[in-house]
Every structure is written in C-alpha cells, then in structure tokens.
Coordinates of C-alpha atoms and ligand atoms in Angstrom, one line a residue:
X1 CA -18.1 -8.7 -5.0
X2 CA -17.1 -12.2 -4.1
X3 CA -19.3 -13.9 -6.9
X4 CA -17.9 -11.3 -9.7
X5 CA -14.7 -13.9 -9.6
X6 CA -14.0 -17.2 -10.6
X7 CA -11.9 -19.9 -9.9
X8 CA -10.3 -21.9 -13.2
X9 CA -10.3 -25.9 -12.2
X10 CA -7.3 -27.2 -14.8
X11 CA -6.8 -30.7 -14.5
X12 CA -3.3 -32.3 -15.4
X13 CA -3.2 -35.6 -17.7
X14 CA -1.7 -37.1 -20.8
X15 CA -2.3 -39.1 -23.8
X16 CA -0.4 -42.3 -22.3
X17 CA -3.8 -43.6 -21.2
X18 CA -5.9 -43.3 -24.2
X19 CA -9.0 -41.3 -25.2
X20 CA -11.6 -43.1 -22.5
X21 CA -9.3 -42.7 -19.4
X22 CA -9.4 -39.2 -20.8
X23 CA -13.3 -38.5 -21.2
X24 CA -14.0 -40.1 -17.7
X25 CA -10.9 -37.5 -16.4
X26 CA -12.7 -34.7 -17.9
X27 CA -16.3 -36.1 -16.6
X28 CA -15.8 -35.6 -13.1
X29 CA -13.8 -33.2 -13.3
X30 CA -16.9 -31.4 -14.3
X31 CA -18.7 -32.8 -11.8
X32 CA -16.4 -32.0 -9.5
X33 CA -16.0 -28.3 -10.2
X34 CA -19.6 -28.2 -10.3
X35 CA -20.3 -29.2 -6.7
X36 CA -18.0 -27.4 -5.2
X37 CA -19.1 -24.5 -6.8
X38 CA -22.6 -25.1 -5.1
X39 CA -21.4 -25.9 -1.9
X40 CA -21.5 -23.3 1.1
X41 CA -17.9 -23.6 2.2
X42 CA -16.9 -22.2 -1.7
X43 CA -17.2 -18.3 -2.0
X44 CA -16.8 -18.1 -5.6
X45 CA -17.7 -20.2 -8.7
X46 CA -15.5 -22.9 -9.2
X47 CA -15.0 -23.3 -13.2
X48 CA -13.4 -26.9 -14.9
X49 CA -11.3 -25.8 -17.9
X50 CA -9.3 -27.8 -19.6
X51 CA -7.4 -31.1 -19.0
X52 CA -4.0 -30.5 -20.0
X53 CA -2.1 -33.2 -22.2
X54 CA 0.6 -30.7 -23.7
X55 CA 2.8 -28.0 -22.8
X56 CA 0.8 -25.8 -25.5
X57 CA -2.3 -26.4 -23.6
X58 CA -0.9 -25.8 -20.2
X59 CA 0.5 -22.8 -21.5
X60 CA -2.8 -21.5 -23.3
X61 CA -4.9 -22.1 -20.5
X62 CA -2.9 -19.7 -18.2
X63 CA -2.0 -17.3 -20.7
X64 CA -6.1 -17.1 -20.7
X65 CA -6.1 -17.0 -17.2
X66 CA -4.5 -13.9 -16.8
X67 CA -5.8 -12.0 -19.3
X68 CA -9.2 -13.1 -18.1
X69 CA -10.4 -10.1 -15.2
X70 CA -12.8 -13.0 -13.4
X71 CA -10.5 -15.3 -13.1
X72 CA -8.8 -14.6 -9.5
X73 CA -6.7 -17.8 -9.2
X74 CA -6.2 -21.4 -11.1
X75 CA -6.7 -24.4 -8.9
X76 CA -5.0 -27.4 -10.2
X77 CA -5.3 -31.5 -9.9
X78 CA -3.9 -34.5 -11.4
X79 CA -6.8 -37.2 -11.5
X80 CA -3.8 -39.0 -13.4
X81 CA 0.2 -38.7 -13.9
X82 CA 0.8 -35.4 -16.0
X83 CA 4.4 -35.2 -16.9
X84 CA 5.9 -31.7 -15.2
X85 CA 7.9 -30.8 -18.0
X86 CA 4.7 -29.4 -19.8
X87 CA 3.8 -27.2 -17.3
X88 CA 6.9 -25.6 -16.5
X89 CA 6.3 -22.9 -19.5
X90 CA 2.4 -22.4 -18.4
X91 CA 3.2 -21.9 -14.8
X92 CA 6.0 -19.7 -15.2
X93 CA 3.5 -17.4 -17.2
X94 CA 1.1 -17.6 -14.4
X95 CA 0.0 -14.1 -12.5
X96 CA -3.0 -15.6 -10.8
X97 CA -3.0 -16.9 -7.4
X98 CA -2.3 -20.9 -7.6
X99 CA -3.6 -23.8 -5.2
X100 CA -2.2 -27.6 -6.4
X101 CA -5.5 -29.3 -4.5
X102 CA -4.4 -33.1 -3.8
X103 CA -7.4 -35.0 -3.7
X104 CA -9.0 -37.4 -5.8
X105 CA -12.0 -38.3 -6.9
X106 CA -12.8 -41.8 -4.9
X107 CA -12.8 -41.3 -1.3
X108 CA -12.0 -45.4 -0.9
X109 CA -10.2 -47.7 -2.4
X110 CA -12.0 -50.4 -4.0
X111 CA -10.2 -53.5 -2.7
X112 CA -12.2 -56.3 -4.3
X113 CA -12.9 -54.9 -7.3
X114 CA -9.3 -53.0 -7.2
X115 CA -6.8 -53.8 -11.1
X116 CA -4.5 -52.1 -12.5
X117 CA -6.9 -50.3 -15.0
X118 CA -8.5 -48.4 -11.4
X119 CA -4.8 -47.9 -10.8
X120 CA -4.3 -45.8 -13.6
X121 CA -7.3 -44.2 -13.8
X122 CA -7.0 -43.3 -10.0
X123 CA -3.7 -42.0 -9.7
X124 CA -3.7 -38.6 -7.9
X125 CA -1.3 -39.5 -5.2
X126 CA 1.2 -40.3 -7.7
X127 CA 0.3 -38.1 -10.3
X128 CA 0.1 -34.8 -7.2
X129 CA 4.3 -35.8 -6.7
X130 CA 5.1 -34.9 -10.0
X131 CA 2.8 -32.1 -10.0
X132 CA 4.1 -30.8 -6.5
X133 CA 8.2 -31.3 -7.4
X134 CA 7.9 -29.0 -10.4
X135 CA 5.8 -25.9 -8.3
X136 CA 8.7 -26.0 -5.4
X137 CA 11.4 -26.6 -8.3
X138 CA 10.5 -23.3 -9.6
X139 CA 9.7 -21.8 -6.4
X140 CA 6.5 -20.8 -7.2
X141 CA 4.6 -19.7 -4.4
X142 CA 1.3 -22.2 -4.3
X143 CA -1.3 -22.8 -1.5
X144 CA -1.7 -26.7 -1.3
X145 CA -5.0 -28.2 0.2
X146 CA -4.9 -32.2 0.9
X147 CA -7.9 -33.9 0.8
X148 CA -11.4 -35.5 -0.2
X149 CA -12.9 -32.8 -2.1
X150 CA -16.3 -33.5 -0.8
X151 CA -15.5 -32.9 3.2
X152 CA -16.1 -29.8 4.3
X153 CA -13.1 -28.9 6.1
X154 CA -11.6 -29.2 3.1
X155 CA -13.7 -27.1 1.2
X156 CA -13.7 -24.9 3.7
X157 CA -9.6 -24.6 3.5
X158 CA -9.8 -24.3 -0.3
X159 CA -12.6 -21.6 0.0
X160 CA -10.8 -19.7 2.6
X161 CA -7.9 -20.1 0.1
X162 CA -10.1 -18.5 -2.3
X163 CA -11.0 -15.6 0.2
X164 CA -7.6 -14.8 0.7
X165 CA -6.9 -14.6 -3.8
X166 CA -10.1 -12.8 -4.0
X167 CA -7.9 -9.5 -1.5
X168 CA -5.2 -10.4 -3.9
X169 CA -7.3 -9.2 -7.1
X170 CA -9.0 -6.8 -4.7
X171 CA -6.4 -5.5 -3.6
X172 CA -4.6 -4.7 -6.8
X173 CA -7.6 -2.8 -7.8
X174 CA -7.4 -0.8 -5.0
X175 CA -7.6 3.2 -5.0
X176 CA -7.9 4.6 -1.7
X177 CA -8.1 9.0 -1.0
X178 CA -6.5 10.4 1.6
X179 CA -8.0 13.7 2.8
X180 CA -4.9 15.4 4.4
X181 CA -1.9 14.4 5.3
X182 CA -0.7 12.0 7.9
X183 CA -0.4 13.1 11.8
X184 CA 2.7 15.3 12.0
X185 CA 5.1 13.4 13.9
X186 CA 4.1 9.9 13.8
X187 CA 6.2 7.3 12.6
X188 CA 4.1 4.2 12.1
X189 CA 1.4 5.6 9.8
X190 CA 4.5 6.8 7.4
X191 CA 4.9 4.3 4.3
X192 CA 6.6 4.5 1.1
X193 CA 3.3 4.7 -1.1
X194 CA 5.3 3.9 -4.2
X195 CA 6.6 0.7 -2.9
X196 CA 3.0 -0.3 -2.0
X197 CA 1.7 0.2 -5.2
X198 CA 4.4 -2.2 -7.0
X199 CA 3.8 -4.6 -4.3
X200 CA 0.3 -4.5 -3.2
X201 CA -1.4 -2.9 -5.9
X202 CA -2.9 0.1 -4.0
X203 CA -3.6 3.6 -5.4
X204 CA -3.0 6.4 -2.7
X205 CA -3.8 9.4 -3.7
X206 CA -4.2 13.1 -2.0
X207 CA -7.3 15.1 -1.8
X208 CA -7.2 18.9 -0.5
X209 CA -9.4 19.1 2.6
X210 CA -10.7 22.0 0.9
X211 CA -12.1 20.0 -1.9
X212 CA -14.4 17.7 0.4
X213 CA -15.6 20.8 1.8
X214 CA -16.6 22.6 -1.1
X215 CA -18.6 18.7 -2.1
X216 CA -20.0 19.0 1.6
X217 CA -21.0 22.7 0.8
X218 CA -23.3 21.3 -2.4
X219 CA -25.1 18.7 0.0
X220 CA -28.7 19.2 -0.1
X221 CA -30.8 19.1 2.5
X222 CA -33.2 16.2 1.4
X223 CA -30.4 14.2 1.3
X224 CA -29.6 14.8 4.9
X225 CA -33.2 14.0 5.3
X226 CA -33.0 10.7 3.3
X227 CA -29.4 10.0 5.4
X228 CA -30.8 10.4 8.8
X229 CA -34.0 7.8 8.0
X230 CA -30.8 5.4 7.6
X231 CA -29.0 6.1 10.7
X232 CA -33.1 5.7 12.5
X233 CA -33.0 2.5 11.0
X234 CA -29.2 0.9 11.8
X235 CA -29.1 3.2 14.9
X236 CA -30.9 3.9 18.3
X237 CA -30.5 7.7 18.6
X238 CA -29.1 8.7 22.0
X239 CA -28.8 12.2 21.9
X240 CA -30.6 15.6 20.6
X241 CA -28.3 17.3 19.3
X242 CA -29.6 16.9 15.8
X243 CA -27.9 19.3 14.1
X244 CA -24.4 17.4 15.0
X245 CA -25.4 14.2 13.7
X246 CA -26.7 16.6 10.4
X247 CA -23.9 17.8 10.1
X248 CA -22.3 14.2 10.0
X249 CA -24.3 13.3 8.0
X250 CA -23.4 16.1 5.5
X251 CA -19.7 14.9 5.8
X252 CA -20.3 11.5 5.0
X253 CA -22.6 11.7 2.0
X254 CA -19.8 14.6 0.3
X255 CA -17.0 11.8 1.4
X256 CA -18.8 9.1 -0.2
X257 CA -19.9 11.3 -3.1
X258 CA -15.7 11.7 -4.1
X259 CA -14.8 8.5 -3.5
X260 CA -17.6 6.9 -5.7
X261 CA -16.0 9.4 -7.8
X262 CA -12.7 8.1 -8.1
X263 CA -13.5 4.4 -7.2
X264 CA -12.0 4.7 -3.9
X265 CA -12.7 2.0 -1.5
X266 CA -10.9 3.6 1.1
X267 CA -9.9 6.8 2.9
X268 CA -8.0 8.6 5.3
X269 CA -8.4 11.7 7.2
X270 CA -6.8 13.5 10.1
X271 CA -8.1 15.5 13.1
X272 CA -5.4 17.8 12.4
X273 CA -6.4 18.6 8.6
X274 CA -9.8 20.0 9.1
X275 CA -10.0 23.0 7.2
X276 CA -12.9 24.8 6.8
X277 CA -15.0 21.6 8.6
X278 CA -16.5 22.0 11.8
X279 CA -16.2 18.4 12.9
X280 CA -14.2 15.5 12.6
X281 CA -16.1 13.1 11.4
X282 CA -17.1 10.1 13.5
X283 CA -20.4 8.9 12.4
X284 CA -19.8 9.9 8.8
X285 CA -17.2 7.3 9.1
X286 CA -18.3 5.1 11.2
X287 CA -21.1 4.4 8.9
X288 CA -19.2 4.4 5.7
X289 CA -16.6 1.6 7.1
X290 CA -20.7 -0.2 8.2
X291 CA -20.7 -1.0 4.1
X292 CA -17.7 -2.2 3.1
X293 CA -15.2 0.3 3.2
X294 CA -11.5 1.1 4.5
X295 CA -10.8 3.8 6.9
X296 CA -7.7 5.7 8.9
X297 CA -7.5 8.0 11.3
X298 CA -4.5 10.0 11.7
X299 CA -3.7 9.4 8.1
X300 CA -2.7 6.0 8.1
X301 CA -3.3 4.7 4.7
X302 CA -1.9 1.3 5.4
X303 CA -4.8 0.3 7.9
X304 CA -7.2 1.8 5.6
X305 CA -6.3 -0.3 3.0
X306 CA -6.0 -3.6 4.9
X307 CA -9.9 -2.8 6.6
X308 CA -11.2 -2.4 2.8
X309 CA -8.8 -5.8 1.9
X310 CA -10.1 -7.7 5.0
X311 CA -14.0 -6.2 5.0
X312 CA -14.0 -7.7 0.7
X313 CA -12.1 -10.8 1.6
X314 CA -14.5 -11.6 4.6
X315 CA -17.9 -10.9 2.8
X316 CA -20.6 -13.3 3.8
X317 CA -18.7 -14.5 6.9
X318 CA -19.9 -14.1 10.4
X319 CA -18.8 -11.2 12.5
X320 CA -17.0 -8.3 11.7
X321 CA -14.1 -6.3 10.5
X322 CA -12.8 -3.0 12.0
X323 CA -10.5 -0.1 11.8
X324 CA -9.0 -0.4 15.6
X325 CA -6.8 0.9 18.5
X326 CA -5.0 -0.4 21.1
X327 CA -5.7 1.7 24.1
X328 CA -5.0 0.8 27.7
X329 CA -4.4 -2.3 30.0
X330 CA -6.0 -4.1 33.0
X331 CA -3.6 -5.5 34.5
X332 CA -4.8 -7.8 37.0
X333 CA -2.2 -10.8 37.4
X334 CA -3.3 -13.1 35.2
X335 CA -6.4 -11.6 33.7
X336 CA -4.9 -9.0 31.9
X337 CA -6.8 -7.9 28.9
X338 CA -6.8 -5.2 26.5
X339 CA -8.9 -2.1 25.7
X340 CA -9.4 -0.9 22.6
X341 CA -11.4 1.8 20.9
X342 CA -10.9 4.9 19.1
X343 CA -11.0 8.9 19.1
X344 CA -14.1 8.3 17.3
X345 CA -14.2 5.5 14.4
X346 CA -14.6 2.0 15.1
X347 CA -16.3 0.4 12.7
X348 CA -20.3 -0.7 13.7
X349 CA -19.9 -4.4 12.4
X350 CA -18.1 -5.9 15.3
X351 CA -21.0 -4.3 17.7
X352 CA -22.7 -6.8 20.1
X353 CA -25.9 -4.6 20.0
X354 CA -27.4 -2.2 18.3
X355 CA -25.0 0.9 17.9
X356 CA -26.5 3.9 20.0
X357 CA -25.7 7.5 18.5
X358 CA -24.3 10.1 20.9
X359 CA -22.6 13.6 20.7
X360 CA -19.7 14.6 23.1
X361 CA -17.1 16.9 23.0
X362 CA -13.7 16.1 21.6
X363 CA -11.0 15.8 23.6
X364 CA -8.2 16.3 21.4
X365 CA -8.4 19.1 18.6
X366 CA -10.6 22.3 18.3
X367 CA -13.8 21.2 16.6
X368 CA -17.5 21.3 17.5
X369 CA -18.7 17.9 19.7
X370 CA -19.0 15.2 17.2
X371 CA -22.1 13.0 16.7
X372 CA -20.6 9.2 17.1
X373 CA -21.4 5.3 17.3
X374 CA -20.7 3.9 20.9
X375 CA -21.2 0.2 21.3
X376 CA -19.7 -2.6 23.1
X377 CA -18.0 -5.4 21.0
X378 CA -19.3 -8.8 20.4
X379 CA -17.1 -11.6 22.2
X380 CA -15.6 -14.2 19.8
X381 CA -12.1 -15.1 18.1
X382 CA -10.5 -13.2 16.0
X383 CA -7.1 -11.2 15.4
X384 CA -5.6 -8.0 15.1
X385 CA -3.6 -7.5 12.0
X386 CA -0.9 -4.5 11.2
X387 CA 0.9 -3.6 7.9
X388 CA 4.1 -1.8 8.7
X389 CA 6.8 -0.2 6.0
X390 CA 10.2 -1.9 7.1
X391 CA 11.8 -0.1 4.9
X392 CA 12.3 -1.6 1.4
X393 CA 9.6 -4.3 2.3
X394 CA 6.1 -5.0 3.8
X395 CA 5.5 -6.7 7.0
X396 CA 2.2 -8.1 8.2
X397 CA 2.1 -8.7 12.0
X398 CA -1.4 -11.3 13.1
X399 CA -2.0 -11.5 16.5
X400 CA -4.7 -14.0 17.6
X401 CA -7.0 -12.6 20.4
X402 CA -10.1 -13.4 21.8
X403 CA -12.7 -10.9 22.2
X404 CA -14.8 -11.0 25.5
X405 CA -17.5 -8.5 26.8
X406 CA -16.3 -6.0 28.9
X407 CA -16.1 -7.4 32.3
X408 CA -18.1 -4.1 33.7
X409 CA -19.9 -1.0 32.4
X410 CA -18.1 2.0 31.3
X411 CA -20.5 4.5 31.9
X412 CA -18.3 7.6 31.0
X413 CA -16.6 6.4 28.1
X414 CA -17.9 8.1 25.1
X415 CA -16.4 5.9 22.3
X416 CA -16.9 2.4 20.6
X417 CA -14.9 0.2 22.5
X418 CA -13.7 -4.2 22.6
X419 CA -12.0 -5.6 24.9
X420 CA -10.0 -8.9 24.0
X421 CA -6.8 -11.2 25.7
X422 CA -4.1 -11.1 23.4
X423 CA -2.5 -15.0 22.7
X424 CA -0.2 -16.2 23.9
X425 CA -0.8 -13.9 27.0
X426 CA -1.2 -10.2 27.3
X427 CA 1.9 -9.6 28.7
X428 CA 4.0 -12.0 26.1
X429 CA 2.0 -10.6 23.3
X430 CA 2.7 -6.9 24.0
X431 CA 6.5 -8.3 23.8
X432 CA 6.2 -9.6 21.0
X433 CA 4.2 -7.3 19.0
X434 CA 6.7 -4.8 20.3
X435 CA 9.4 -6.8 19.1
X436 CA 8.0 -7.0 15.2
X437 CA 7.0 -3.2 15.4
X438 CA 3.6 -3.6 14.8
X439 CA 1.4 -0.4 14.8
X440 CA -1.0 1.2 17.4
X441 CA -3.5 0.8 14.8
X442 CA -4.7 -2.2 13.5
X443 CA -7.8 -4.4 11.6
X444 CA -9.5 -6.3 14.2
X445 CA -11.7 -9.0 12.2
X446 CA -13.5 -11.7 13.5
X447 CA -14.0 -13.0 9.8
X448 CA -11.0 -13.2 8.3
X449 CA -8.1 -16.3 9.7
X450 CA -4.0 -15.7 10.5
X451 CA -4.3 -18.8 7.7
X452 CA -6.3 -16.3 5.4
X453 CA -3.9 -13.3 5.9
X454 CA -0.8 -15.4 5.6
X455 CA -1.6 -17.0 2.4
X456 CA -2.9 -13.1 1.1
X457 CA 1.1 -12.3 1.8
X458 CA 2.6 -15.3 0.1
X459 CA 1.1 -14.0 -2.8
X460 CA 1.7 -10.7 -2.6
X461 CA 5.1 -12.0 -1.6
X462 CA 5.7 -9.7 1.7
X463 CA 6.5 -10.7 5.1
X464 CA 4.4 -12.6 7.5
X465 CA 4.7 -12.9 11.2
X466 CA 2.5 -14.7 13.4
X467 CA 1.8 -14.4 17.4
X468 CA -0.5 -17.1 18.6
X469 CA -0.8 -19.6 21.4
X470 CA 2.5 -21.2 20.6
X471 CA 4.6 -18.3 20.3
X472 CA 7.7 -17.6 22.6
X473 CA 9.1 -14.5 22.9
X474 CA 12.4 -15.9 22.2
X475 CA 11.3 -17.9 19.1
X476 CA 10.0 -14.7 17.3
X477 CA 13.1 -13.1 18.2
X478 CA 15.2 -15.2 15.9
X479 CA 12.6 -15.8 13.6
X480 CA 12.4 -12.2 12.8
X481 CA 16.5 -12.3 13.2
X482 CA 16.0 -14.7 10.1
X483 CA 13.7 -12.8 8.3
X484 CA 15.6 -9.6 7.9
X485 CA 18.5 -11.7 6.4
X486 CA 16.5 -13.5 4.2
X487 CA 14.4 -10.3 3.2
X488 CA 17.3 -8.4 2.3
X489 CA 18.3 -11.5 0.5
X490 CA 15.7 -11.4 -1.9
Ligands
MN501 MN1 -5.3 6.6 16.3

C-alpha cells in the first residue's frame, strides 16, 4: 500500500544565478531525492520534479500534483533564494499534504575554500526564510523537518511525516460497512457521518444484518476447509469445539467476501444486531483486523476507521495496531495500571505469543459460545488514540502509555487482553482523558507516534489533544478551554 504513493521533491530557485548554479541545483537535487528514496527510514518513493524559477512553474507543478492519484504529498526545498511571490498562486492551489524540509545539501561549511560563489550556490538557510514567511503568511498548514538530509533521525521525521500523508490519502479513500446499527443507548460511538465524510474522507455506509447472512448461507464448505488450514497455521488451537471456530470461520470469509465487494477496509457490527447469526463473531474478526483492516464493536464507526487509518499508516513498522477497550483498574498506590481487552475482538498483532484459539460462552447477549483469540500483549510504548464527534468538529485524544506484561496470570479470563500505565500517571491520565471526553474505545498502536497522529489532524484540519509525560491536569484544562473558542472560531 505504502509503495503505491509517492512523494513530489520541488525545489525552489530562480534565474538571478544563471544557468550553471541552476544545473548543479537540479543535480543533487536528483541525487538527493534519490537516496532518500532508498534509504530505510523513507516509506515511499521520494520523486525530484521540477526546480521552480516562475510562478507558472510553481503553479504547474502543483496543479499536477493534485491531479496526480500517487502523489500523496509535495515536499519542498530551497538549495537557493526563491522569491515567495511565485509560489503564493501554486501553494494556494495545493490539496496534497506539504512539508518545507530545511536542509541543505553540504553538511559543513567549507571555511578555507569558502567565497561568495559557495554562498550563493549554498543558500538554504536564507533561501528556507523566504520560503517559510510565505507558508505561515497564508496559513497554510505545513509539517517542517530541519536538518541534514542524510541523518537518519531526520529521515526518519520526514518519513514518519510521510506515514502520517500516506492516512491522509488513505483515509480519504476510505469506505467502511457497518453491519447494524450502533449500541442502543451509547453516546460515544454516535457521530455525525456526514461531517466525517467532508472532513475525513470516510464512506459509512449500512448493511442489513440479513444480507451478511444470506453471503454466510452461500459459504462452501471447502472454503471453511481452506480457512481453518490458516487459523492451524497463525493459531495454536485450544479447544474442540470445531464446529464454533467453523462457524467463525463461515462469518468471516462472507464478511470479507462483502467488503472486498464494496472496497471496504473497515466494518462494524453489534452484539445486539445479530439476526439470523448464531454467533457474534470473535475470531472472524479478530482475524480480519490480523491483515490490515478496521474494526468496531458496538457499532462504533469512528474506531473502525482510525484502526484501518493507523494499521495503513503503520505498515512495515514494528509492533502492532488494535481495536481496544479500557476495562478495569489495579490500583495499588503508585503502580496503578490499566486492563484492557474486549468482549471478544482485539486485534492478534499486538500479541506477545502466538494467539491460542478458545470457545467460551458469552457473557453478554443470547448467542452460541463463540470461538475467539486469547493472548497476552507484548510490552513496549505506544498510545491509545480516540476520535470523538464534538459536535460540529472532530477531536483526536493521544494518550502515551507503556505496555507491560501482565504482572500475573489470568487464568479465567477468556479474552485478549494488555495491560499498560497510562502517562503522565494512571490516575492524572484518567482525569484527563475524562476531561477531553475521549471514548471507552480506542486504537492502541505501538507503530504509529502522538507526532504521526498529530500531523495526520493538521491536515485533515481537526482537533488534536495530547496527554503525555508533561501534561497537567490543569494545563489541558485551559488548553481545551482555548480550543473550543478557537474551534468555534474557525
Ligand atoms: Mn466495547
């Protein structure tokens, strides 16, 4: 998915300089785009364009840009001074996703062979001014990465950059199905679906129950047969009730059937909107979020589309990205930590081991004793991430944590579970996750940084809040006091 995009390079000059000033500009800028296009830290192909001397050009190249489906963002650099009138037209025009990288192309300066014709070949840190004033004059919203283009924690910020533009284009591709309706009662997983497709892009469309179950009815046998040869090889079976993990099995090849169907890269469903099934499905989606896509129980939508946003974004990356729940607290002064898991459905790549498969009853609902993945989590950092509908905007709440391994064995619990210490504390971040009305549910990604998901939202242009190590309670209070003013302002 990652390597179907591209990255423009556009390099800012003029004619002051004259033609050779110009060639060796466009030289390594080509060199330039070329390595980091090779280099680890880079997702996607970095491609050099153009080296713009005119406001035509500047506007051609991004007119191109977004008419061009590959292209998810233009990064931008001026090896020399490139007069900021010129791009005012281009930029304005610009729907892509725009970093200004300040770098240059000598990591030293030369100081015995240093003259005034180095000077202005070299000029980035002059040149970068100009080119900065005009992006905050028109308030464009830009990621900016600062420097040498060759160090890999600067790649690794520009790719992550990338990462975050590649959800962007993602994102406003995405269709996702939702097979019932939303819990009856609940709040959180409500969402004004119209508003999310202006702003994020996303397609959320309704399928009848009914309809999934007359796909599972036309599921063959062989293919259970072909499914459950998968599960024996991503799974360690735990149980013998094969006709319950069958039965999954049915579920998720008819889900997956529709939503290959319709191009869905997400879904919903609800243990109250089973009509006609004799399970809820837990394996079926379990294994379904294990390749790539979104999921929500209860009918939250939102959280299904952000695991399908965070699981593209994230491809390649160490860890893992998963549809999640807070559950319950140990609260042992000082060591208090969170539990969460789900009914059922929590996704197989954050595991620490192999995933073991296991049938027990429900204990909500009226349905026949699912087959399910239980597994501990893998310790690491990561963060918890919620989209909530404030009502006329989006807000995305990012909560650092760090996941450990459960401190003892939980024999009886039936369910996928990970156990992680909220930052700043448990008790502070409960406050203040509270405070910014983030959801029950979440993504819980060990791939994907706050940095990635924040610049995501300054492109999409919603609301961003942050709880990490330096957060106060207080702080967050008037920050958020802030941010309603200037949200309604906008
Ligand atoms: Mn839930």
């Amino acid at each position: 998915m990652l390597k179907d995009y591209e990255f423009w390079f556009v390099v800012g000059s003029q004619f002051l300089y004259g033609p050779e000033v110009l060639e060796t500009v466009e030289a390594r800028a080509e060199e330039m785009a070329k390595k980091l296009s090779d280099s680890q830290q880079i997702p996607c192909k970095v491609a050099y364009k153009v080296t713009v001397k005119t406001e035509a050009e500047c506007t051609k190249v991004m007119k191109e840009a977004n008419a061009d489906d590959r292209c998810a963002g233009v990064i931008t650099w001026c090896h020399t001074f490139s007069p900021s009138k010129m791009w005012i037209h281009g930029l304005g025009l610009l729907q892509k996703p725009w970093c200004h990288f300040a770098t240059q192309y000598n990591r030293h300066i030369p100081n015995e062979e240093i003259d005034m014709d180095f000077m202005n070949l070299n000029q980035a840190a002059h040149g970068d001014r100009e080119h900065g004033f005009i992006g905050a004059r028109m308030r464009l919203a830009r990621k900016i990465v600062a420097g040498y283009w060759e160090d890999a924690p600067v790649q690794k910020e520009l790719g992550d950059w990338m990462r975050s533009a590649v959800g962007v284009a993602f994102s406003k591709e995405l269709r996702l199905i939702r097979f019932g309706d939303n819990m009856r009662d609940v709040a959180v997983t409500e969402g004004d679906k119209v508003e999310c497709e202006i702003r994020l892009g996303w397609q959320v469309d309704y399928w009848p129950v009914g309809h999934l179950v007359e796909v599972m009815d036309a599921v063959t046998e062989a293919e259970i047969d072909e499914k459950l040869a998968e599960y024996h090889a991503r799974y360690d079976f735990a149980t013998e009730d094969l006709d319950s993990v069958r039965y999954q099995a049915k579920e998720e090849l008819a889900i997956r059937k529709i939503m290959e169907r319709e191009g869905a890269r997400g879904f919903i469903n609800s243990f109250q909107d089973l009509y006609g099934m004799r399970q809820l499905p837990g394996l079926a989606s379990q294994n379904i979020m294990a390749d790539g896509m979104g999921y929500g129980a209860e009918g939250d939508w939102k959280v299904s589309g952000m695991t399908a946003i965070v699981k593209a974004m994230s491809e390649g990356l160490k860890g893992g990205s998963a549809f999640m729940e807070d559950y319950t607290y140990d609260l042992e002064p000082g060591k208090e930590i969170s539990l969460g898991a789900h009914m059922l459905e929590v996704c197989p790549s954050v595991a620490a081991a192999k995933p073991r498969i296991e049938v027990h009853p429900l204990a909500i609902g009226d349905r026949e004793p699912p087959a399910r993945l239980v597994f501990e989590g893998a310790a690491g950092k990561g963060c918890v991430i919620s989209l909530v509908d404030m009502g006329g905007r989006m807000r995305m709440i990012v909560q650092d944590i760090e996941c450990i391994k459960p401190i003892l064995p939980m024999p009886n619990l039936p369910v996928a579970r990970v156990m992680w210490k909220p930052a700043p504390d448990l008790l502070t971040g409960v406050k203040c996750w509270i405070l910014a009305g983030g959801a029950h549910h979440s993504v819980l990604t060990t791939q994907a940084t706050p940095q990635m998901m924040e610049d995501w939202c300054e492109i999409m242009d919603i609301e961003f809040v942050h709880i990490a190590a330096d957060t106060s309670f207080e702080n967050l209070k008037q920050q958020l006091f802030w941010n309603d003013l200037a949200w309604k302002l906008k």
